[in-house]
mmCIF file of C-alpha atoms in Angstrom:
data_model
loop_
_atom_site.group_PDB
_atom_site.id
_atom_site.type_symbol
_atom_site.label_atom_id
_atom_site.label_comp_id
_atom_site.label_asym_id
_atom_site.label_seq_id
_atom_site.Cartn_x
_atom_site.Cartn_y
_atom_site.Cartn_z
ATOM 1 C CA MET A 166 18.101 -1.237 9.470
ATOM 2 C CA ALA A 167 18.757 -3.077 12.689
ATOM 3 C CA PRO A 168 16.805 -6.161 13.743
ATOM 4 C CA MET A 169 13.341 -5.077 14.771
ATOM 5 C CA LYS A 170 10.119 -6.323 16.168
ATOM 6 C CA GLY A 171 6.671 -5.106 15.601
ATOM 7 C CA PRO A 172 4.131 -3.711 12.572
ATOM 8 C CA SER A 173 2.870 -0.797 1.846
ATOM 9 C CA SER A 174 3.712 -0.454 -4.637
ATOM 10 C CA PHE A 175 6.465 0.619 -6.302
ATOM 11 C CA ARG A 176 6.604 3.512 -4.037
ATOM 12 C CA PRO A 177 4.550 4.029 -0.927
ATOM 13 C CA SER A 178 3.524 7.677 -1.220
ATOM 14 C CA ILE A 179 5.433 9.951 1.156
ATOM 15 C CA MET A 180 2.111 11.788 1.590
ATOM 16 C CA MET A 181 0.144 8.873 3.037
ATOM 17 C CA LEU A 182 0.421 10.121 6.449
ATOM 18 C CA ALA A 183 -7.610 14.144 13.031
ATOM 19 C CA SER A 184 -7.952 13.504 16.389
ATOM 20 C CA PHE A 185 -7.380 10.824 19.049
ATOM 21 C CA ALA A 186 -10.998 9.777 18.718
ATOM 22 C CA VAL A 187 -10.307 8.801 15.118
ATOM 23 C CA ALA A 188 -7.430 6.574 16.157
ATOM 24 C CA VAL A 189 -9.510 4.868 18.801
ATOM 25 C CA ALA A 190 -12.427 4.372 16.421
ATOM 26 C CA LEU A 191 -10.242 2.951 13.646
ATOM 27 C CA ALA A 192 -8.386 0.612 15.971
ATOM 28 C CA ALA A 193 -11.360 -0.682 17.924
ATOM 29 C CA CYS A 194 -14.159 -1.112 15.424
ATOM 30 C CA GLY A 195 -15.451 -4.523 14.461
ATOM 31 C CA SER A 196 -18.457 -6.463 15.633
ATOM 32 C CA GLY A 197 -16.834 -9.861 16.185
ATOM 33 C CA ARG A 198 -13.815 -12.064 15.519
ATOM 34 C CA HIS A 199 -12.713 -14.128 12.532
ATOM 35 C CA VAL A 200 -10.927 -17.405 13.250
ATOM 36 C CA LEU A 201 -8.456 -17.919 10.412
ATOM 37 C CA PRO A 202 -7.073 -21.275 9.175
ATOM 38 C CA ASP A 203 -3.753 -20.787 10.971
ATOM 39 C CA GLY A 204 -5.591 -20.316 14.284
ATOM 40 C CA ARG A 205 -5.161 -16.538 14.412
ATOM 41 C CA THR A 206 -8.144 -14.357 15.136
ATOM 42 C CA ALA A 207 -8.925 -10.983 13.616
ATOM 43 C CA ASP A 208 -11.516 -8.280 14.157
ATOM 44 C CA GLU A 209 -14.541 -8.808 11.945
ATOM 45 C CA LEU A 210 -14.887 -5.584 10.003
ATOM 46 C CA ALA A 211 -18.151 -4.447 8.447
ATOM 47 C CA ASP A 212 -18.654 -1.878 5.681
ATOM 48 C CA ARG A 213 -19.259 0.867 8.236
ATOM 49 C CA ASP A 214 -15.839 0.176 9.764
ATOM 50 C CA LEU A 215 -14.124 1.004 6.460
ATOM 51 C CA ALA A 216 -15.436 4.557 6.157
ATOM 52 C CA MET A 217 -13.150 7.324 4.957
ATOM 53 C CA VAL A 218 -11.766 9.490 7.723
ATOM 54 C CA SER A 219 -12.232 12.434 5.359
ATOM 55 C CA ALA A 220 -16.001 11.934 5.513
ATOM 56 C CA THR A 221 -16.136 13.871 8.775
ATOM 57 C CA PRO A 222 -14.351 17.226 8.411
ATOM 58 C CA ALA A 223 -13.570 17.550 12.107
ATOM 59 C CA ARG A 224 -11.685 14.244 11.958
ATOM 60 C CA ALA A 225 -9.568 15.222 8.988
ATOM 61 C CA GLU A 226 -8.009 18.333 10.459
ATOM 62 C CA GLY A 227 -4.301 18.844 11.030
ATOM 63 C CA SER A 228 -1.621 19.791 8.532
ATOM 64 C CA ALA A 229 -0.162 16.249 8.420
ATOM 65 C CA PHE A 230 -3.416 14.336 7.851
ATOM 66 C CA SER A 231 -3.742 12.120 4.797
ATOM 67 C CA GLU A 232 -5.372 8.878 3.704
ATOM 68 C CA GLN A 233 -5.103 6.724 0.628
ATOM 69 C CA LEU A 234 -7.059 3.917 -0.975
ATOM 70 C CA THR A 235 -4.945 1.710 -3.248
ATOM 71 C CA PHE A 236 -5.631 -1.064 -5.778
ATOM 72 C CA ARG A 237 -2.685 -3.120 -7.052
ATOM 73 C CA LEU A 238 -3.278 -5.379 -10.041
ATOM 74 C CA GLU A 239 -1.443 -8.239 -11.749
ATOM 75 C CA LEU A 240 -3.133 -8.750 -15.104
ATOM 76 C CA GLU A 241 -3.354 -11.778 -17.343
ATOM 77 C CA GLY A 242 -0.777 -11.599 -20.106
ATOM 78 C CA GLY A 243 1.859 -9.982 -17.885
ATOM 79 C CA GLY A 244 0.492 -6.473 -17.365
ATOM 80 C CA ARG A 245 0.240 -4.481 -14.147
ATOM 81 C CA GLY A 246 -2.128 -1.799 -12.904
ATOM 82 C CA TYR A 247 -2.116 0.709 -10.075
ATOM 83 C CA VAL A 248 -4.930 2.883 -8.724
ATOM 84 C CA ARG A 249 -4.539 5.340 -5.861
ATOM 85 C CA LEU A 250 -6.866 7.827 -4.253
ATOM 86 C CA LEU A 251 -4.913 10.246 -2.037
ATOM 87 C CA VAL A 252 -6.599 12.813 0.195
ATOM 88 C CA SER A 253 -4.124 15.018 1.994
ATOM 89 C CA ASN A 254 -3.512 18.194 3.952
ATOM 90 C CA LEU A 255 0.266 17.859 3.580
ATOM 91 C CA ALA A 256 2.345 20.530 1.876
ATOM 92 C CA GLY A 257 -0.628 22.887 1.690
ATOM 93 C CA ALA A 258 -2.913 20.397 -0.081
ATOM 94 C CA ASN A 259 -5.672 21.326 2.390
ATOM 95 C CA GLY A 260 -7.994 18.394 1.763
ATOM 96 C CA ARG A 261 -7.261 17.986 -1.925
ATOM 97 C CA ALA A 262 -8.156 14.637 -3.516
ATOM 98 C CA ASP A 263 -6.019 13.081 -6.238
ATOM 99 C CA LEU A 264 -7.176 9.960 -8.118
ATOM 100 C CA ARG A 265 -4.381 8.422 -10.168
ATOM 101 C CA VAL A 266 -4.319 5.345 -12.423
ATOM 102 C CA SER A 267 -1.444 3.752 -14.320
ATOM 103 C CA PHE A 268 -1.032 0.617 -16.422
ATOM 104 C CA ASP A 269 2.012 -1.180 -17.786
ATOM 105 C CA LEU A 270 0.811 -3.525 -20.519
ATOM 106 C CA PRO A 271 2.961 -5.717 -22.776
ATOM 107 C CA ASP A 272 4.197 -4.216 -26.048
ATOM 108 C CA ARG A 273 2.851 -0.716 -25.517
ATOM 109 C CA PRO A 274 3.928 2.493 -23.740
ATOM 110 C CA SER A 275 2.903 3.005 -20.134
ATOM 111 C CA LEU A 276 -0.533 4.530 -19.678
ATOM 112 C CA GLY A 277 -1.485 6.880 -16.885
ATOM 113 C CA ALA A 278 -3.598 9.862 -15.892
ATOM 114 C CA SER A 279 -4.905 11.608 -12.799
ATOM 115 C CA VAL A 280 -7.911 13.628 -11.716
ATOM 116 C CA ARG A 281 -7.317 16.208 -8.995
ATOM 117 C CA LYS A 282 -9.954 18.168 -7.097
ATOM 118 C CA PRO A 283 -9.487 20.707 -4.286
ATOM 119 C CA ARG A 284 -11.476 20.543 -1.068
ATOM 120 C CA GLY A 285 -15.110 21.358 -1.781
ATOM 121 C CA GLN A 286 -14.988 20.067 -5.374
ATOM 122 C CA TRP A 287 -15.018 16.371 -4.531
ATOM 123 C CA SER A 288 -17.351 14.471 -2.226
ATOM 124 C CA THR A 289 -17.689 11.486 0.062
ATOM 125 C CA ALA A 290 -20.329 10.319 2.500
ATOM 126 C CA ALA A 291 -20.290 9.419 6.171
ATOM 127 C CA GLY A 292 -20.027 5.696 6.805
ATOM 128 C CA GLN A 293 -18.697 4.893 3.317
ATOM 129 C CA LEU A 294 -15.308 4.377 1.713
ATOM 130 C CA GLU A 295 -16.077 6.274 -1.462
ATOM 131 C CA ALA A 296 -14.938 9.401 -3.253
ATOM 132 C CA VAL A 297 -16.538 11.184 -6.207
ATOM 133 C CA LEU A 298 -14.293 13.457 -8.268
ATOM 134 C CA GLY A 299 -16.404 14.863 -11.081
ATOM 135 C CA ASP A 300 -17.175 11.980 -13.455
ATOM 136 C CA SER A 301 -14.798 9.622 -11.639
ATOM 137 C CA THR A 302 -15.678 7.460 -8.622
ATOM 138 C CA ILE A 303 -13.727 5.032 -6.449
ATOM 139 C CA SER A 304 -15.251 2.932 -3.678
ATOM 140 C CA ALA A 305 -14.608 -0.137 -1.544
ATOM 141 C CA ARG A 306 -16.606 -2.376 0.756
ATOM 142 C CA VAL A 307 -15.940 -5.690 2.440
ATOM 143 C CA GLY A 308 -15.403 -8.153 -0.403
ATOM 144 C CA GLU A 309 -15.540 -5.684 -3.296
ATOM 145 C CA ALA A 310 -14.153 -2.494 -4.773
ATOM 146 C CA GLU A 311 -14.976 -0.458 -7.870
ATOM 147 C CA LEU A 312 -13.454 2.243 -10.026
ATOM 148 C CA LYS A 313 -14.973 4.475 -12.693
ATOM 149 C CA PHE A 314 -12.237 6.717 -14.063
ATOM 150 C CA ARG A 315 -12.845 9.339 -16.734
ATOM 151 C CA HIS A 316 -10.079 11.402 -18.323
ATOM 152 C CA ALA A 317 -9.314 12.716 -21.788
ATOM 153 C CA LYS A 318 -6.285 10.381 -21.987
ATOM 154 C CA LEU A 319 -8.053 7.183 -20.915
ATOM 155 C CA GLU A 320 -11.135 5.727 -19.288
ATOM 156 C CA VAL A 321 -11.144 2.785 -16.893
ATOM 157 C CA ASP A 322 -13.871 0.665 -15.316
ATOM 158 C CA LEU A 323 -12.754 -1.898 -12.739
ATOM 159 C CA GLU A 324 -14.416 -4.350 -10.383
ATOM 160 C CA LEU A 325 -12.547 -6.297 -7.701
ATOM 161 C CA GLU A 326 -14.296 -9.151 -5.881
ATOM 162 C CA SER A 327 -13.015 -11.122 -2.890
ATOM 163 C CA ALA A 328 -14.373 -13.862 -0.629
ATOM 164 C CA LEU A 329 -11.910 -12.949 2.142
ATOM 165 C CA PRO A 330 -12.356 -10.882 5.301
ATOM 166 C CA ALA A 331 -10.955 -7.387 5.644
ATOM 167 C CA LEU A 332 -7.998 -7.252 8.065
ATOM 168 C CA ARG A 333 -6.543 -4.512 10.270
ATOM 169 C CA PRO A 334 -3.239 -5.994 11.545
ATOM 170 C CA GLU A 335 -1.649 -4.823 14.781
ATOM 171 C CA GLY A 336 1.590 -4.255 12.911
ATOM 172 C CA GLY A 337 -0.122 -1.802 10.581
ATOM 173 C CA ARG A 338 -1.501 0.564 13.201
ATOM 174 C CA ALA A 339 -0.059 2.738 15.926
ATOM 175 C CA ASP A 340 -1.160 5.185 18.598
ATOM 176 C CA PHE A 341 1.782 7.550 18.972
ATOM 177 C CA GLY A 342 0.125 9.558 21.750
ATOM 178 C CA GLN A 343 -1.080 13.173 21.786
ATOM 179 C CA GLY A 344 -3.715 12.332 19.179
ATOM 180 C CA ARG A 345 -1.171 11.069 16.646
ATOM 181 C CA TYR A 346 -1.966 7.815 14.856
ATOM 182 C CA TYR A 347 -1.448 5.595 11.820
ATOM 183 C CA VAL A 348 -3.647 2.709 10.633
ATOM 184 C CA THR A 349 -3.658 0.220 7.752
ATOM 185 C CA THR A 350 -6.685 -1.802 6.631
ATOM 186 C CA LEU A 351 -6.288 -4.603 4.113
ATOM 187 C CA ILE A 352 -9.758 -4.460 2.594
ATOM 188 C CA ALA A 353 -9.210 -7.352 0.175
ATOM 189 C CA PRO A 354 -6.022 -9.410 0.648
ATOM 190 C CA ARG A 355 -6.660 -11.123 -2.689
ATOM 191 C CA ALA A 356 -9.310 -10.231 -5.234
ATOM 192 C CA LYS A 357 -10.427 -11.182 -8.728
ATOM 193 C CA VAL A 358 -10.095 -8.248 -11.145
ATOM 194 C CA THR A 359 -12.256 -7.579 -14.209
ATOM 195 C CA GLY A 360 -12.670 -4.407 -16.191
ATOM 196 C CA THR A 361 -12.231 -2.384 -19.346
ATOM 197 C CA LEU A 362 -9.606 0.130 -20.392
ATOM 198 C CA ARG A 363 -10.531 2.554 -23.168
ATOM 199 C CA ILE A 364 -7.934 4.634 -25.016
ATOM 200 C CA PRO A 365 -9.266 7.529 -27.146
ATOM 201 C CA ARG A 366 -8.251 7.631 -30.819
ATOM 202 C CA GLU A 367 -8.657 10.694 -32.975
ATOM 203 C CA GLY A 368 -11.386 10.226 -35.549
ATOM 204 C CA GLN A 369 -12.095 6.657 -34.412
ATOM 205 C CA ASP A 370 -13.878 4.799 -31.680
ATOM 206 C CA PRO A 371 -11.695 4.336 -28.593
ATOM 207 C CA GLU A 372 -9.509 1.257 -28.387
ATOM 208 C CA GLU A 373 -10.963 -1.119 -25.794
ATOM 209 C CA ILE A 374 -8.844 -3.532 -23.762
ATOM 210 C CA GLU A 375 -10.532 -6.096 -21.543
ATOM 211 C CA LEU A 376 -8.768 -6.566 -18.220
ATOM 212 C CA GLU A 377 -8.675 -9.697 -16.083
ATOM 213 C CA GLY A 378 -6.363 -10.685 -13.289
ATOM 214 C CA LEU A 379 -5.747 -10.595 -9.556
ATOM 215 C CA GLY A 380 -5.084 -7.827 -7.083
ATOM 216 C CA PHE A 381 -5.499 -6.461 -3.583
ATOM 217 C CA VAL A 382 -7.110 -3.421 -1.974
ATOM 218 C CA GLU A 383 -5.605 -1.428 0.896
ATOM 219 C CA HIS A 384 -6.569 1.676 2.885
ATOM 220 C CA ARG A 385 -4.126 3.706 5.011
ATOM 221 C CA ALA A 386 -4.673 6.820 7.096
ATOM 222 C CA GLY A 387 -2.598 8.863 9.520
ATOM 223 C CA ASN A 388 -1.881 12.311 10.875
ATOM 224 C CA VAL A 389 1.885 12.236 11.443
ATOM 225 C CA ALA A 390 4.230 13.836 8.918
ATOM 226 C CA PRO A 391 6.245 11.142 7.075
ATOM 227 C CA TYR A 392 9.635 12.393 8.305
ATOM 228 C CA LEU A 393 8.400 12.442 11.915
ATOM 229 C CA MET A 394 6.878 8.957 11.703
ATOM 230 C CA ALA A 395 9.383 6.701 9.946
ATOM 231 C CA LYS A 396 12.951 6.373 8.721
ATOM 232 C CA ARG A 397 12.455 3.439 6.342
ATOM 233 C CA TRP A 398 9.673 1.444 4.681
ATOM 234 C CA ILE A 399 9.670 -2.105 3.315
ATOM 235 C CA ASN A 400 6.830 -3.473 1.171
ATOM 236 C CA VAL A 401 6.590 -6.859 -0.564
ATOM 237 C CA ASN A 402 3.769 -7.730 -2.957
ATOM 238 C CA GLY A 403 3.739 -11.185 -4.503
ATOM 239 C CA ILE A 404 0.489 -11.797 -6.400
ATOM 240 C CA GLY A 405 0.755 -15.256 -7.950
ATOM 241 C CA ALA A 406 -1.556 -17.819 -9.500
ATOM 242 C CA GLU A 407 -1.705 -19.928 -6.320
ATOM 243 C CA GLY A 408 -1.691 -17.194 -3.692
ATOM 244 C CA SER A 409 -0.726 -13.656 -2.702
ATOM 245 C CA LEU A 410 1.982 -12.643 -0.236
ATOM 246 C CA LEU A 411 1.743 -9.158 1.265
ATOM 247 C CA VAL A 412 4.320 -7.794 3.712
ATOM 248 C CA SER A 413 4.644 -4.260 5.031
ATOM 249 C CA ALA A 414 6.956 -2.802 7.673
ATOM 250 C CA PHE A 415 8.323 0.541 8.751
ATOM 251 C CA GLU A 416 11.032 1.613 11.156
ATOM 252 C CA ARG A 417 9.749 4.277 13.515
ATOM 253 C CA ALA A 418 11.588 7.556 13.877
ATOM 254 C CA GLU A 419 13.835 7.689 16.939
ATOM 255 C CA SER A 420 11.453 10.123 18.629
ATOM 256 C CA LEU A 421 8.736 7.433 18.386
ATOM 257 C CA GLY A 422 10.880 4.620 19.768
ATOM 258 C CA GLY A 423 12.850 3.517 16.721
ATOM 259 C CA LYS A 424 11.332 0.011 16.535
ATOM 260 C CA VAL A 425 10.011 -1.697 13.413
ATOM 261 C CA GLN A 426 6.344 -2.545 13.002
ATOM 262 C CA GLY A 427 5.405 -5.151 10.427
ATOM 263 C CA TRP A 428 2.746 -7.600 9.271
ATOM 264 C CA LEU A 429 2.367 -10.468 6.794
ATOM 265 C CA VAL A 430 -0.588 -12.039 4.986
ATOM 266 C CA TYR A 431 -0.635 -14.984 2.588
ATOM 267 C CA ALA A 432 -4.009 -15.564 0.947
ATOM 268 C CA THR A 433 -5.495 -17.862 -1.678
ATOM 269 C CA ASP A 434 -8.771 -17.264 -3.500
ATOM 270 C CA GLU A 435 -10.697 -19.141 -0.798
ATOM 271 C CA ARG A 436 -9.053 -18.146 2.484
ATOM 272 C CA VAL A 437 -6.353 -16.328 4.414
ATOM 273 C CA GLU A 438 -3.815 -19.107 4.915
ATOM 274 C CA VAL A 439 -1.225 -17.204 6.962
ATOM 275 C CA TYR A 440 -1.816 -14.101 9.070
ATOM 276 C CA GLU A 441 1.018 -12.612 11.093
ATOM 277 C CA PRO A 442 -0.286 -9.303 12.444
ATOM 278 C CA ASP A 443 2.938 -8.598 14.361
ATOM 279 C CA LEU A 444 6.072 -9.661 12.506
ATOM 280 C CA ASP A 445 9.811 -9.688 13.205
ATOM 281 C CA VAL A 446 11.707 -8.056 10.332
ATOM 282 C CA ARG A 447 15.471 -7.959 9.758
ATOM 283 C CA ALA A 448 16.983 -6.142 6.791
ATOM 284 C CA ASP A 449 20.225 -7.696 5.534
ATOM 285 C CA GLY A 450 22.633 -7.850 2.606
ATOM 286 C CA PHE A 451 23.148 -4.107 2.347
ATOM 287 C CA GLN A 452 24.526 -2.557 -0.820
ATOM 288 C CA ALA A 453 25.617 1.049 -1.249
ATOM 289 C CA ASP A 454 23.728 3.188 -3.748
ATOM 290 C CA ALA A 455 26.015 5.901 -5.045
ATOM 291 C CA GLU A 456 23.318 8.225 -6.393
ATOM 292 C CA SER A 457 21.303 8.475 -3.164
ATOM 293 C CA GLY A 458 24.117 7.789 -0.713
ATOM 294 C CA TYR A 459 21.933 5.222 1.103
ATOM 295 C CA GLN A 460 22.595 1.597 2.023
ATOM 296 C CA ILE A 461 19.924 -0.616 0.447
ATOM 297 C CA PRO A 462 19.023 -4.032 1.923
ATOM 298 C CA LEU A 463 18.847 -6.718 -0.762
ATOM 299 C CA LYS A 464 17.544 -9.332 1.682
ATOM 300 C CA VAL A 465 14.705 -9.174 4.202
ATOM 301 C CA GLN A 466 14.454 -11.829 6.925
ATOM 302 C CA LEU A 467 10.951 -12.549 8.294
ATOM 303 C CA ALA A 468 10.027 -14.452 11.466
ATOM 304 C CA SER A 469 7.225 -15.043 13.937
ATOM 305 C CA GLY A 470 8.462 -17.194 16.806
ATOM 306 C CA ASP A 471 8.848 -20.838 15.777
ATOM 307 C CA ALA A 472 5.771 -20.769 13.550
ATOM 308 C CA LEU A 473 7.197 -18.880 10.576
ATOM 309 C CA THR A 474 10.554 -18.051 9.039
ATOM 310 C CA GLY A 475 11.095 -16.496 5.663
ATOM 311 C CA ILE A 476 13.334 -14.524 3.373
ATOM 312 C CA VAL A 477 12.828 -12.081 0.515
ATOM 313 C CA LYS A 478 15.755 -11.711 -1.903
ATOM 314 C CA ALA A 479 16.075 -8.883 -4.422
ATOM 315 C CA ASP A 480 17.059 -10.162 -7.877
ATOM 316 C CA ALA A 481 17.146 -7.095 -10.107
ATOM 317 C CA LEU A 482 16.645 -3.367 -9.699
ATOM 318 C CA GLU A 483 13.626 -2.206 -11.700
ATOM 319 C CA GLY A 484 13.572 1.437 -10.656
ATOM 320 C CA ARG A 485 15.224 4.050 -8.480
ATOM 321 C CA LEU A 486 13.264 7.190 -7.678
ATOM 322 C CA ASP A 487 14.257 10.477 -6.071
ATOM 323 C CA ASP A 488 10.953 11.350 -4.399
ATOM 324 C CA LEU A 489 11.770 15.085 -4.422
ATOM 325 C CA ARG A 490 12.597 15.205 -8.123
ATOM 326 C CA SER A 491 9.582 17.335 -9.055
ATOM 327 C CA LEU A 492 10.317 20.110 -6.537
ATOM 328 C CA SER A 493 11.941 23.429 -7.385
ATOM 329 C CA LYS A 494 15.441 24.108 -6.061
ATOM 330 C CA LEU A 495 14.031 26.274 -3.272
ATOM 331 C CA GLU A 496 11.347 23.746 -2.333
ATOM 332 C CA ARG A 497 13.887 20.944 -2.383
ATOM 333 C CA ALA A 498 16.295 22.843 -0.147
ATOM 334 C CA ILE A 499 13.542 23.372 2.407
ATOM 335 C CA VAL A 500 12.257 19.773 2.358
ATOM 336 C CA GLU A 501 15.747 18.264 2.535
ATOM 337 C CA ARG A 502 16.202 19.865 5.949
ATOM 338 C CA LEU A 503 13.522 17.425 7.117
ATOM 339 C CA MET A 504 13.868 14.383 4.850
ATOM 340 C CA ARG A 505 15.582 13.115 1.709
ATOM 341 C CA PRO A 506 13.336 10.303 0.473
ATOM 342 C CA TRP A 507 14.359 7.784 -2.186
ATOM 343 C CA THR A 508 12.457 4.668 -3.263
ATOM 344 C CA PHE A 509 13.954 1.522 -4.817
ATOM 345 C CA LEU A 510 11.963 -1.173 -6.633
ATOM 346 C CA TYR A 511 13.239 -4.710 -7.195
ATOM 347 C CA ARG A 512 12.084 -7.914 -8.789
ATOM 348 C CA ALA A 513 12.407 -10.418 -5.969
ATOM 349 C CA ARG A 514 11.748 -13.959 -4.776
ATOM 350 C CA TYR A 515 10.359 -15.088 -1.432
ATOM 351 C CA LEU A 516 10.508 -18.317 0.555
ATOM 352 C CA LEU A 517 8.413 -18.999 3.666
ATOM 353 C CA LYS A 518 8.572 -22.004 5.987
ATOM 354 C CA LEU A 519 5.566 -22.665 8.215
ATOM 355 C CA ARG A 520 5.591 -25.008 11.194
ATOM 356 C CA THR A 521 2.560 -26.432 12.972
ATOM 357 C CA ALA A 522 2.212 -28.683 16.002
ATOM 358 C CA ASP A 523 0.558 -31.475 13.991
ATOM 359 C CA SER A 524 3.257 -31.744 11.301
ATOM 360 C CA PRO A 525 6.943 -32.643 11.800
ATOM 361 C CA GLU A 526 7.957 -31.099 8.465
ATOM 362 C CA PRO A 527 7.579 -27.406 7.656
ATOM 363 C CA ARG A 528 5.299 -26.335 4.853
ATOM 364 C CA THR A 529 7.011 -24.231 2.194
ATOM 365 C CA LEU A 530 5.563 -21.325 0.221
ATOM 366 C CA ALA A 531 7.619 -19.675 -2.524
ATOM 367 C CA GLY A 532 7.107 -17.282 -5.393
ATOM 368 C CA ASP A 533 8.035 -14.089 -7.221
ATOM 369 C CA ALA A 534 7.344 -10.667 -5.779
ATOM 370 C CA THR A 535 7.879 -6.948 -6.082
ATOM 371 C CA TYR A 536 10.024 -5.578 -3.253
ATOM 372 C CA SER A 537 10.212 -1.855 -2.557
ATOM 373 C CA PHE A 538 12.442 -0.081 -0.074
ATOM 374 C CA GLN A 539 12.030 3.571 0.820
ATOM 375 C CA GLN A 540 14.538 5.544 2.869
ATOM 376 C CA LEU A 541 13.255 8.869 4.185
ATOM 377 C CA LYS A 542 16.333 10.195 5.945
#
C-alpha cells in the first residue's frame, strides 16, 4: 500500500457495502456542532440521524447495498465479544438480515450463534436504528445500545452506555458519484458494557455468566460492491483501561481514484480526546504470506500534519482467514474473477505523539490493540 491521504474486528465483513439522496442525507444530517477537547468540531448527531437505511425500502435498493451495526467488546477477565447485524442485497441476499454473536471467554470453547431472517420476516422502523428478528432485537441510539439475542445455543442480553457524542468522520464517508456512496458512523466511541450470557444445559437451568467491560458501537452503510470500492482495509481497535483507540482506513479501487481514506479517534470514559476525521496512513514493513500470495504490512504509520504522529506495530499473528473458504468450487471460481479476499488479525501495539501550541513537549499515548488487514485483490 503506497503512502495515502484521506478516510473497521477481526475481519471487516466483505458484505458491508440506495440512492444519491441517501448519501446526501447521511452525510449532511446533524443539528449543530460539537467542539471537542482537541479543538476539532463534529456534526452533532441526534437519534433520528442514526436511522437504518433499510427502514425505507426505496433507499435500500440496488444489488450492492448493505449496512451493518457492530458492537465490539473487551470484557473483564480477558474475554472478548462481537455482535454484528448485517442487512444485505449482495450475492442474492435480497434484504436478508443476519444477527450474529460470538464470545471468546477464558478457559472455555468459543461461543457463537446467528439468527437469519429473509426480507419480510424481520422488521425495523423509520427514524430508528433497530432491527427485530423474531425473539431477538438489536438497537442503538446516541449514548446507548442494546441487544436481546435468543437462540437454542445461547441467549445474550447486553447494554452499552456512553457519555460521548456520536461521530461521522470525513474519512469514513465517500460520495463516489452516480448515486454510489459509503458512510461510517461511530455511534459510541467508548462505552460501558453490562449484560448476561446464558448457556443452555440439558436437564438443568442454563449456566449464567455476568458480563462487564468496555466496547464501542459502529454503523456502516454503502451501495458499492466491495471489489469495486476498495483494494485493502486497515482497522485498529485498542480498548484499554485508560482509553480506546479506533483507526479505520481503506485504499480506494483504482477506478475510484486509488487514494486512502482514514480516520482516528482516541476516547476516554469522559470525552473524545483526539479526533482526526481525515488521516494520513502509510503501510510499511511488508512481509510475504505464502498461503495467500499477498504482502502484509506489519507496521502502519499515522499522521495528521504536525499535530499527530503515530505507529501501529504487529506483534503476533492471531488468525489468517480465506474469506471465500465457505464457497463451493464453482462459486469460488466465479468470485475470484472479481476479488480474492483474505483477512489477517494481529496482536499489536500502538504509540501516538500529540503536539499542541501550548506545550513544547509532545503528549504520548500507548497501548495494546487488535490490528486487522484485509486484502481484496
